[in-house]
Amino acid sequence: MEFTAQQIADYLHGSIEGDRDVRLSELSKIEEGRPGTLTFLSNPKYTHYIYSTKASAVLVDEDFVPEHPVEATLIRVPSAYQALAQLLTLVDSLKPKKHGVHEKAVVASSAKIGENVYIAPYAVVGENVVIGDNSKIYPHVHLDDGVRVGADCTLYAGVAVYENCVIGNRCIIHAGAVIGADGFGFAPDAEGHYHKIPQIGNVLLEDDVEIGANTTVDRATMGSTVVRRGVKIDNLNQVAHNVEIGEDTVMAAQSGIAGSSKLGRRCVVAGQVGFAGHIHVADGSTFGAQTGVPSSIRDEGQIWQGYPAMPVGTFRRMAVVQKQLPDLLKTVQQLERRIKELEKEQ
C-alpha cells in the first residue's frame, strides 16, 4: 500500500517540510533507508544518519533542529516514537484476519466462543472456558477448564493457561508463556522433607496486559496473583504466587518477583532485577539492570540501582570509589610501611 507524505502527516496531525507528494510504501530503519520508504528519528544517537539516509521521508520531533541540510522530506510530530507506534498499529490492522475454529482444534462442548474468534489447529479449549469476541488462539495453546479470555486477545503458539485463570480484554500473551502454574509452595517437616502446599488460587490479568515469551505467572496459594491494567512484561520473567503488579508497570527480561510482593503503579523494572518476597514497592519506582531489592521501597518516584538497592546517586558515587580501590589499597599499604619505619626510628 502506498501513501504520500502529506497523507501520513494528516493521519498523524503533523506538519511537512519538503516534498508533500513523495510516495511512501514501506518503513525502514534510518541507517538502512531506501528511496520510497519512511523512517524515523527519536534517539539522538542516530541523528547523524538523517543527513545521509536514502529514505524519502523521516518522522522527527517537532523541536528537531537540523545542523546540516537534509535531503529527505521531514514530517514533524509531537513524538516521532509515538507516531511510529501509530503507523505500525495501522499497518498491523490491515493484515488479513483469521476467523473460525479449525477442525483439528479440540473445543469442549461447554465452552462459550464469541464472534469472529480464531482457534488454530491443535489448540485445546477445556470445559466451561469463555473466549471473547475477536480473540485469536494459535496452535498448541491449552486453555484449562474454567479459563476466561476477554475480547480482542491474542494467545500465541504454546501458551498454557491453567484452570480458572482470567485474562482481560486486549491482552497479548506470547509463545511459551505459562499463566497459572503452581506457586512454589512447600512445607518442611521435622525431618527436613518438603511437602507440597496445594495452590488453589488463580491468576488475574486485567485489560491491556502483554506477557512476553516463556514468562511464567504463578497462581496464588489462595486468592489471586494480579497483573493490573496496562502492565507490559518482557520475555523470560518470573512472577510468583500472590504477587500484585500495579497499573502501567513495565518489566524487562530475566527479572523476578518473589511471592506475595506488591509493585506499585508506573514502575520501571530493567533486566535481571530481583525482588524479595513479601515486600511493597512504591508507585513510580525505577530499577536499573541487575538491581536486588531485599526490602520494601517507601519513597515514590525514585531511581534505584545495585545490591542492596540504593538511590542511583549513591550507587554512582560508590561505583567511582570502587574503580579507585586498587590505587587506594596501594596508598594504604605504603602508609602502613611508612608507619612501621617511623615506629622503628623511635
mmCIF file of C-alpha atoms in Angstrom:
data_model
loop_
_atom_site.group_PDB
_atom_site.id
_atom_site.type_symbol
_atom_site.label_atom_id
_atom_site.label_comp_id
_atom_site.label_asym_id
_atom_site.label_seq_id
_atom_site.Cartn_x
_atom_site.Cartn_y
_atom_site.Cartn_z
ATOM 1 C CA MET A 1 0.000 0.000 0.000
ATOM 2 C CA GLU A 2 1.285 3.457 -0.911
ATOM 3 C CA PHE A 3 0.754 6.842 0.774
ATOM 4 C CA THR A 4 2.042 10.344 0.176
ATOM 5 C CA ALA A 5 3.986 12.190 2.860
ATOM 6 C CA GLN A 6 1.060 14.596 3.176
ATOM 7 C CA GLN A 7 -1.411 11.765 3.792
ATOM 8 C CA ILE A 8 0.810 10.381 6.552
ATOM 9 C CA ALA A 9 1.261 13.845 8.078
ATOM 10 C CA ASP A 10 -2.509 14.376 8.070
ATOM 11 C CA TYR A 11 -3.063 10.996 9.749
ATOM 12 C CA LEU A 12 -0.524 11.862 12.454
ATOM 13 C CA HIS A 13 -1.608 15.514 12.761
ATOM 14 C CA GLY A 14 1.907 16.567 11.808
ATOM 15 C CA SER A 15 3.470 19.135 9.501
ATOM 16 C CA ILE A 16 5.589 18.759 6.354
ATOM 17 C CA GLU A 17 8.973 20.165 5.356
ATOM 18 C CA GLY A 18 9.887 19.133 1.819
ATOM 19 C CA ASP A 19 8.062 17.238 -0.923
ATOM 20 C CA ARG A 20 4.451 16.747 0.185
ATOM 21 C CA ASP A 21 3.745 14.384 -2.718
ATOM 22 C CA VAL A 22 6.628 11.966 -2.287
ATOM 23 C CA ARG A 23 5.216 8.425 -2.258
ATOM 24 C CA LEU A 24 5.999 6.016 0.559
ATOM 25 C CA SER A 25 5.281 2.284 0.503
ATOM 26 C CA GLU A 26 7.425 0.821 3.301
ATOM 27 C CA LEU A 27 9.051 1.579 6.647
ATOM 28 C CA SER A 28 12.801 1.341 7.153
ATOM 29 C CA LYS A 29 15.473 1.918 9.788
ATOM 30 C CA ILE A 30 17.162 5.282 9.366
ATOM 31 C CA GLU A 31 20.614 3.751 8.813
ATOM 32 C CA GLU A 32 19.194 1.422 6.143
ATOM 33 C CA GLY A 33 16.788 3.848 4.498
ATOM 34 C CA ARG A 34 15.877 3.313 0.855
ATOM 35 C CA PRO A 35 14.024 5.503 -1.638
ATOM 36 C CA GLY A 36 10.266 5.106 -1.246
ATOM 37 C CA THR A 37 10.485 4.328 2.468
ATOM 38 C CA LEU A 38 9.563 6.229 5.604
ATOM 39 C CA THR A 39 11.910 6.159 8.585
ATOM 40 C CA PHE A 40 12.044 7.923 11.958
ATOM 41 C CA LEU A 41 14.461 9.663 14.318
ATOM 42 C CA SER A 42 13.760 9.526 18.050
ATOM 43 C CA ASN A 43 17.102 8.543 19.610
ATOM 44 C CA PRO A 44 19.750 11.321 19.487
ATOM 45 C CA LYS A 45 22.449 8.658 18.967
ATOM 46 C CA TYR A 46 21.116 8.189 15.424
ATOM 47 C CA THR A 47 20.940 11.863 14.481
ATOM 48 C CA HIS A 48 23.958 11.693 12.165
ATOM 49 C CA TYR A 49 22.127 9.217 9.920
ATOM 50 C CA ILE A 50 19.470 11.762 8.993
ATOM 51 C CA TYR A 51 22.000 13.629 6.853
ATOM 52 C CA SER A 52 22.907 10.545 4.798
ATOM 53 C CA THR A 53 19.786 8.350 4.848
ATOM 54 C CA LYS A 54 18.317 7.396 1.487
ATOM 55 C CA ALA A 55 14.796 7.198 2.915
ATOM 56 C CA SER A 56 12.344 9.519 1.184
ATOM 57 C CA ALA A 57 10.802 10.858 4.417
ATOM 58 C CA VAL A 58 11.683 10.953 8.113
ATOM 59 C CA LEU A 59 9.444 11.310 11.171
ATOM 60 C CA VAL A 60 11.068 13.776 13.579
ATOM 61 C CA ASP A 61 10.042 15.511 16.789
ATOM 62 C CA GLU A 62 8.577 18.983 16.407
ATOM 63 C CA ASP A 63 11.592 20.602 18.065
ATOM 64 C CA PHE A 64 14.222 18.869 15.913
ATOM 65 C CA VAL A 65 16.734 21.420 14.536
ATOM 66 C CA PRO A 66 18.985 20.069 11.744
ATOM 67 C CA GLU A 67 22.621 21.140 11.804
ATOM 68 C CA HIS A 68 23.134 20.328 8.114
ATOM 69 C CA PRO A 69 20.883 20.132 5.052
ATOM 70 C CA VAL A 70 18.523 17.130 4.986
ATOM 71 C CA GLU A 71 17.520 15.709 1.608
ATOM 72 C CA ALA A 72 14.571 13.693 2.888
ATOM 73 C CA THR A 73 11.136 15.188 3.500
ATOM 74 C CA LEU A 74 10.606 15.827 7.220
ATOM 75 C CA ILE A 75 7.297 15.016 8.898
ATOM 76 C CA ARG A 76 7.243 16.861 12.209
ATOM 77 C CA VAL A 77 5.110 15.359 15.004
ATOM 78 C CA PRO A 78 4.960 15.837 18.792
ATOM 79 C CA SER A 79 6.739 12.491 19.332
ATOM 80 C CA ALA A 80 8.367 10.570 16.492
ATOM 81 C CA TYR A 81 8.417 7.350 18.506
ATOM 82 C CA GLN A 82 4.704 7.520 19.352
ATOM 83 C CA ALA A 83 3.910 8.422 15.748
ATOM 84 C CA LEU A 84 5.807 5.345 14.589
ATOM 85 C CA ALA A 85 3.752 3.234 17.004
ATOM 86 C CA GLN A 86 0.572 4.660 15.467
ATOM 87 C CA LEU A 87 1.733 3.792 11.963
ATOM 88 C CA LEU A 88 2.800 0.271 12.922
ATOM 89 C CA THR A 89 -0.591 -0.250 14.556
ATOM 90 C CA LEU A 90 -2.255 0.892 11.322
ATOM 91 C CA VAL A 91 -0.111 -1.466 9.227
ATOM 92 C CA ASP A 92 -0.879 -4.354 11.576
ATOM 93 C CA SER A 93 -4.612 -3.644 11.414
ATOM 94 C CA LEU A 94 -4.523 -4.002 7.615
ATOM 95 C CA LYS A 95 -3.288 -7.598 7.765
ATOM 96 C CA PRO A 96 -5.856 -10.276 6.832
ATOM 97 C CA LYS A 97 -7.732 -11.539 9.893
ATOM 98 C CA LYS A 98 -8.210 -15.235 10.645
ATOM 99 C CA HIS A 99 -11.594 -16.481 11.848
ATOM 100 C CA GLY A 100 -13.216 -19.749 12.727
ATOM 101 C CA VAL A 101 -12.483 -22.898 14.682
ATOM 102 C CA HIS A 102 -10.161 -25.300 12.867
ATOM 103 C CA GLU A 103 -11.355 -28.877 12.547
ATOM 104 C CA LYS A 104 -8.213 -30.097 14.335
ATOM 105 C CA ALA A 105 -8.791 -27.909 17.397
ATOM 106 C CA VAL A 106 -10.244 -29.598 20.481
ATOM 107 C CA VAL A 107 -13.048 -27.499 21.959
ATOM 108 C CA ALA A 108 -15.205 -28.726 24.835
ATOM 109 C CA SER A 109 -18.943 -28.637 24.194
ATOM 110 C CA SER A 110 -19.459 -26.471 27.293
ATOM 111 C CA ALA A 111 -17.059 -23.772 26.084
ATOM 112 C CA LYS A 112 -18.542 -20.433 25.044
ATOM 113 C CA ILE A 113 -16.879 -18.928 21.992
ATOM 114 C CA GLY A 114 -17.528 -15.318 20.970
ATOM 115 C CA GLU A 115 -17.951 -13.867 17.496
ATOM 116 C CA ASN A 116 -15.072 -13.705 14.998
ATOM 117 C CA VAL A 117 -12.840 -15.873 17.184
ATOM 118 C CA TYR A 118 -9.966 -17.829 15.620
ATOM 119 C CA ILE A 119 -8.916 -21.155 17.156
ATOM 120 C CA ALA A 120 -5.995 -22.794 15.361
ATOM 121 C CA PRO A 121 -5.171 -26.476 14.809
ATOM 122 C CA TYR A 122 -4.157 -28.453 17.897
ATOM 123 C CA ALA A 123 -5.367 -25.813 20.342
ATOM 124 C CA VAL A 124 -7.232 -27.285 23.315
ATOM 125 C CA VAL A 125 -10.144 -25.443 24.937
ATOM 126 C CA GLY A 126 -11.380 -27.031 28.151
ATOM 127 C CA GLU A 127 -14.726 -27.301 29.879
ATOM 128 C CA ASN A 128 -16.607 -24.061 30.626
ATOM 129 C CA VAL A 129 -13.951 -21.895 29.005
ATOM 130 C CA VAL A 130 -15.156 -18.491 27.783
ATOM 131 C CA ILE A 131 -13.416 -16.716 24.877
ATOM 132 C CA GLY A 132 -14.468 -13.161 23.996
ATOM 133 C CA ASP A 133 -15.157 -11.676 20.570
ATOM 134 C CA ASN A 134 -12.310 -11.244 18.053
ATOM 135 C CA SER A 135 -9.741 -13.175 20.097
ATOM 136 C CA LYS A 136 -7.118 -15.365 18.411
ATOM 137 C CA ILE A 137 -5.934 -18.674 19.842
ATOM 138 C CA TYR A 138 -2.900 -20.035 17.990
ATOM 139 C CA PRO A 139 -1.671 -23.649 17.641
ATOM 140 C CA HIS A 140 -0.947 -25.756 20.736
ATOM 141 C CA VAL A 141 -2.467 -23.231 23.129
ATOM 142 C CA HIS A 142 -4.025 -25.016 26.105
ATOM 143 C CA LEU A 143 -6.874 -23.326 27.966
ATOM 144 C CA ASP A 144 -7.711 -25.437 31.007
ATOM 145 C CA ASP A 145 -11.180 -25.804 32.491
ATOM 146 C CA GLY A 146 -12.876 -22.616 33.652
ATOM 147 C CA VAL A 147 -10.465 -20.202 31.968
ATOM 148 C CA ARG A 148 -11.903 -16.875 30.826
ATOM 149 C CA VAL A 149 -10.329 -14.932 27.947
ATOM 150 C CA GLY A 150 -11.629 -11.455 27.134
ATOM 151 C CA ALA A 151 -12.285 -9.808 23.785
ATOM 152 C CA ASP A 152 -9.596 -8.878 21.248
ATOM 153 C CA CYS A 153 -6.927 -11.039 22.882
ATOM 154 C CA THR A 154 -4.086 -12.871 21.147
ATOM 155 C CA LEU A 155 -2.551 -16.031 22.610
ATOM 156 C CA TYR A 156 0.406 -17.204 20.554
ATOM 157 C CA ALA A 157 1.591 -20.768 19.997
ATOM 158 C CA GLY A 158 2.258 -22.931 23.002
ATOM 159 C CA VAL A 159 0.699 -20.711 25.662
ATOM 160 C CA ALA A 160 -0.668 -22.651 28.641
ATOM 161 C CA VAL A 161 -3.343 -21.141 30.874
ATOM 162 C CA TYR A 162 -4.197 -23.254 33.904
ATOM 163 C CA GLU A 163 -7.679 -23.775 35.330
ATOM 164 C CA ASN A 164 -9.871 -20.859 36.391
ATOM 165 C CA CYS A 165 -7.404 -18.136 35.400
ATOM 166 C CA VAL A 166 -8.859 -14.918 33.994
ATOM 167 C CA ILE A 167 -7.478 -12.859 31.110
ATOM 168 C CA GLY A 168 -8.925 -9.424 30.435
ATOM 169 C CA ASN A 169 -9.624 -7.641 27.171
ATOM 170 C CA ARG A 170 -6.979 -6.761 24.576
ATOM 171 C CA CYS A 171 -4.289 -8.883 26.223
ATOM 172 C CA ILE A 172 -1.369 -10.370 24.294
ATOM 173 C CA ILE A 173 0.406 -13.482 25.570
ATOM 174 C CA HIS A 174 3.445 -14.618 23.614
ATOM 175 C CA ALA A 175 4.632 -18.100 22.749
ATOM 176 C CA GLY A 176 5.515 -20.466 25.553
ATOM 177 C CA ALA A 177 4.207 -18.310 28.392
ATOM 178 C CA VAL A 178 2.577 -20.146 31.298
ATOM 179 C CA ILE A 179 -0.224 -18.484 33.218
ATOM 180 C CA GLY A 180 -1.345 -20.124 36.433
ATOM 181 C CA ALA A 181 1.265 -22.809 37.134
ATOM 182 C CA ASP A 182 1.542 -23.704 40.822
ATOM 183 C CA GLY A 183 3.300 -21.264 43.074
ATOM 184 C CA PHE A 184 6.500 -22.526 44.721
ATOM 185 C CA GLY A 185 4.946 -23.600 47.996
ATOM 186 C CA PHE A 186 6.379 -26.422 50.113
ATOM 187 C CA ALA A 187 6.313 -27.073 53.872
ATOM 188 C CA PRO A 188 9.253 -28.919 55.508
ATOM 189 C CA ASP A 189 8.533 -31.490 58.185
ATOM 190 C CA ALA A 190 10.635 -32.287 61.240
ATOM 191 C CA GLU A 191 12.946 -34.461 59.163
ATOM 192 C CA GLY A 192 13.510 -31.804 56.513
ATOM 193 C CA HIS A 193 11.338 -33.399 53.841
ATOM 194 C CA TYR A 194 9.320 -30.947 51.760
ATOM 195 C CA HIS A 195 5.589 -31.442 51.263
ATOM 196 C CA LYS A 196 3.632 -29.636 48.563
ATOM 197 C CA ILE A 197 1.168 -26.941 49.619
ATOM 198 C CA PRO A 198 -1.787 -27.066 47.191
ATOM 199 C CA GLN A 199 -2.151 -23.836 45.245
ATOM 200 C CA ILE A 200 -5.899 -23.254 45.000
ATOM 201 C CA GLY A 201 -5.975 -19.636 43.798
ATOM 202 C CA ASN A 202 -5.697 -18.299 40.251
ATOM 203 C CA VAL A 203 -4.151 -15.567 38.092
ATOM 204 C CA LEU A 204 -5.996 -12.425 37.048
ATOM 205 C CA LEU A 205 -4.655 -10.423 34.122
ATOM 206 C CA GLU A 206 -6.564 -7.171 33.744
ATOM 207 C CA ASP A 207 -7.142 -5.374 30.425
ATOM 208 C CA ASP A 208 -4.333 -4.373 28.020
ATOM 209 C CA VAL A 209 -1.693 -6.590 29.608
ATOM 210 C CA GLU A 210 1.127 -8.051 27.489
ATOM 211 C CA ILE A 211 3.124 -11.083 28.636
ATOM 212 C CA GLY A 212 6.390 -11.975 26.872
ATOM 213 C CA ALA A 213 7.551 -15.331 25.534
ATOM 214 C CA ASN A 214 8.431 -18.019 28.091
ATOM 215 C CA THR A 215 7.390 -15.832 31.013
ATOM 216 C CA THR A 216 5.609 -17.500 33.926
ATOM 217 C CA VAL A 217 2.935 -16.029 36.186
ATOM 218 C CA ASP A 218 2.185 -18.397 39.065
ATOM 219 C CA ARG A 219 -1.266 -18.943 40.531
ATOM 220 C CA ALA A 220 -1.942 -17.792 44.071
ATOM 221 C CA THR A 221 -1.883 -20.120 47.038
ATOM 222 C CA MET A 222 -5.256 -18.563 47.885
ATOM 223 C CA GLY A 223 -6.932 -15.621 46.189
ATOM 224 C CA SER A 224 -5.304 -14.256 43.023
ATOM 225 C CA THR A 225 -1.963 -13.295 41.578
ATOM 226 C CA VAL A 226 -2.919 -9.977 39.959
ATOM 227 C CA VAL A 227 -1.372 -8.163 36.995
ATOM 228 C CA ARG A 228 -3.135 -4.813 36.744
ATOM 229 C CA ARG A 229 -4.303 -2.923 33.665
ATOM 230 C CA GLY A 230 -1.692 -1.884 31.137
ATOM 231 C CA VAL A 231 1.241 -3.866 32.559
ATOM 232 C CA LYS A 232 3.856 -4.942 29.995
ATOM 233 C CA ILE A 233 6.126 -7.864 30.899
ATOM 234 C CA ASP A 234 9.042 -8.884 28.680
ATOM 235 C CA ASN A 235 10.263 -12.383 27.818
ATOM 236 C CA LEU A 236 11.732 -14.770 30.396
ATOM 237 C CA ASN A 237 10.362 -13.276 33.581
ATOM 238 C CA GLN A 238 9.077 -14.952 36.739
ATOM 239 C CA VAL A 239 6.083 -13.640 38.687
ATOM 240 C CA ALA A 240 5.496 -15.731 41.808
ATOM 241 C CA HIS A 241 2.322 -16.627 43.698
ATOM 242 C CA ASN A 242 0.152 -13.872 45.208
ATOM 243 C CA VAL A 243 2.206 -11.091 43.614
ATOM 244 C CA GLU A 244 0.419 -7.900 42.575
ATOM 245 C CA ILE A 245 1.834 -5.664 39.823
ATOM 246 C CA GLY A 246 0.377 -2.158 39.627
ATOM 247 C CA GLU A 247 -1.086 -0.433 36.579
ATOM 248 C CA ASP A 248 1.199 0.579 33.688
ATOM 249 C CA THR A 249 4.288 -1.008 35.203
ATOM 250 C CA VAL A 250 6.856 -2.338 32.700
ATOM 251 C CA MET A 251 9.290 -5.172 33.368
ATOM 252 C CA ALA A 252 12.244 -6.120 31.145
ATOM 253 C CA ALA A 253 13.674 -9.589 30.581
ATOM 254 C CA GLN A 254 15.055 -12.013 33.163
ATOM 255 C CA SER A 255 13.609 -10.269 36.196
ATOM 256 C CA GLY A 256 11.786 -11.999 39.017
ATOM 257 C CA ILE A 257 9.327 -11.142 41.772
ATOM 258 C CA ALA A 258 9.137 -13.465 44.774
ATOM 259 C CA GLY A 259 5.884 -14.476 46.418
ATOM 260 C CA SER A 260 3.368 -12.019 47.892
ATOM 261 C CA SER A 261 5.297 -8.884 46.896
ATOM 262 C CA LYS A 262 3.403 -5.889 45.571
ATOM 263 C CA LEU A 263 4.760 -3.475 42.955
ATOM 264 C CA GLY A 264 3.121 -0.079 42.623
ATOM 265 C CA ARG A 265 1.790 1.725 39.586
ATOM 266 C CA ARG A 266 4.010 3.029 36.768
ATOM 267 C CA CYS A 267 7.143 1.257 37.960
ATOM 268 C CA VAL A 268 10.001 0.606 35.510
ATOM 269 C CA VAL A 269 11.961 -2.614 36.026
ATOM 270 C CA ALA A 270 15.075 -3.136 33.885
ATOM 271 C CA GLY A 271 16.628 -6.507 33.069
ATOM 272 C CA GLN A 272 17.702 -9.050 35.695
ATOM 273 C CA VAL A 273 16.150 -7.236 38.643
ATOM 274 C CA GLY A 274 15.218 -9.400 41.626
ATOM 275 C CA PHE A 275 12.572 -8.640 44.252
ATOM 276 C CA ALA A 276 12.426 -10.476 47.574
ATOM 277 C CA GLY A 277 9.132 -11.832 48.848
ATOM 278 C CA HIS A 278 6.524 -10.045 50.974
ATOM 279 C CA ILE A 279 7.726 -6.515 50.187
ATOM 280 C CA HIS A 280 5.950 -3.395 48.901
ATOM 281 C CA VAL A 281 7.332 -1.118 46.170
ATOM 282 C CA ALA A 282 6.130 2.478 45.907
ATOM 283 C CA ASP A 283 4.468 3.922 42.804
ATOM 284 C CA GLY A 284 6.759 5.270 40.100
ATOM 285 C CA SER A 285 9.872 3.416 41.252
ATOM 286 C CA THR A 286 12.572 2.731 38.638
ATOM 287 C CA PHE A 287 15.139 -0.055 38.991
ATOM 288 C CA GLY A 288 18.330 -0.251 36.941
ATOM 289 C CA ALA A 289 19.566 -3.532 35.498
ATOM 290 C CA GLN A 290 20.639 -6.249 37.970
ATOM 291 C CA THR A 291 19.315 -4.393 40.990
ATOM 292 C CA GLY A 292 18.453 -6.527 44.002
ATOM 293 C CA VAL A 293 15.536 -5.375 46.152
ATOM 294 C CA PRO A 294 15.566 -7.172 49.532
ATOM 295 C CA SER A 295 13.174 -4.871 51.408
ATOM 296 C CA SER A 296 10.253 -2.514 50.823
ATOM 297 C CA ILE A 297 10.631 0.766 48.913
ATOM 298 C CA ARG A 298 8.575 3.513 50.552
ATOM 299 C CA ASP A 299 9.530 6.669 48.610
ATOM 300 C CA GLU A 300 7.613 7.208 45.362
ATOM 301 C CA GLY A 301 9.221 8.156 42.073
ATOM 302 C CA GLN A 302 12.813 7.290 42.965
ATOM 303 C CA ILE A 303 15.505 5.558 40.889
ATOM 304 C CA TRP A 304 17.312 2.591 42.456
ATOM 305 C CA GLN A 305 20.419 0.636 41.472
ATOM 306 C CA GLY A 306 22.744 -2.022 42.849
ATOM 307 C CA TYR A 307 22.508 -4.606 45.625
ATOM 308 C CA PRO A 308 21.062 -3.969 48.052
ATOM 309 C CA ALA A 309 19.038 -1.403 46.120
ATOM 310 C CA MET A 310 20.203 2.143 46.852
ATOM 311 C CA PRO A 311 19.429 5.577 45.372
ATOM 312 C CA VAL A 312 21.090 5.827 41.979
ATOM 313 C CA GLY A 313 23.197 8.825 43.057
ATOM 314 C CA THR A 314 24.679 6.823 45.919
ATOM 315 C CA PHE A 315 25.318 3.871 43.596
ATOM 316 C CA ARG A 316 27.178 6.054 41.089
ATOM 317 C CA ARG A 317 29.378 7.589 43.762
ATOM 318 C CA MET A 318 30.126 4.116 45.101
ATOM 319 C CA ALA A 319 30.985 2.903 41.597
ATOM 320 C CA VAL A 320 33.509 5.712 41.240
ATOM 321 C CA VAL A 321 35.121 4.735 44.551
ATOM 322 C CA GLN A 322 35.225 1.050 43.538
ATOM 323 C CA LYS A 323 37.268 1.919 40.467
ATOM 324 C CA GLN A 324 39.763 3.669 42.735
ATOM 325 C CA LEU A 325 40.094 0.764 45.181
ATOM 326 C CA PRO A 326 43.337 -0.696 43.682
ATOM 327 C CA ASP A 327 45.062 2.696 43.975
ATOM 328 C CA LEU A 328 43.613 3.262 47.442
ATOM 329 C CA LEU A 329 44.924 -0.154 48.514
ATOM 330 C CA LYS A 330 48.412 0.746 47.302
ATOM 331 C CA THR A 331 48.242 4.024 49.213
ATOM 332 C CA VAL A 332 47.168 2.252 52.411
ATOM 333 C CA GLN A 333 49.952 -0.307 52.055
ATOM 334 C CA GLN A 334 52.508 2.460 51.522
ATOM 335 C CA LEU A 335 51.221 4.271 54.590
ATOM 336 C CA GLU A 336 51.413 1.086 56.664
ATOM 337 C CA ARG A 337 55.052 0.572 55.623
ATOM 338 C CA ARG A 338 55.893 4.176 56.412
ATOM 339 C CA ILE A 339 54.256 3.904 59.840
ATOM 340 C CA LYS A 340 56.330 0.792 60.616
ATOM 341 C CA GLU A 341 59.518 2.605 59.530
ATOM 342 C CA LEU A 342 58.698 5.553 61.763
ATOM 343 C CA GLU A 343 57.997 3.213 64.692
ATOM 344 C CA LYS A 344 61.437 1.604 64.241
ATOM 345 C CA GLU A 345 63.150 5.001 64.253
ATOM 346 C CA GLN A 346 61.695 5.919 67.621
#
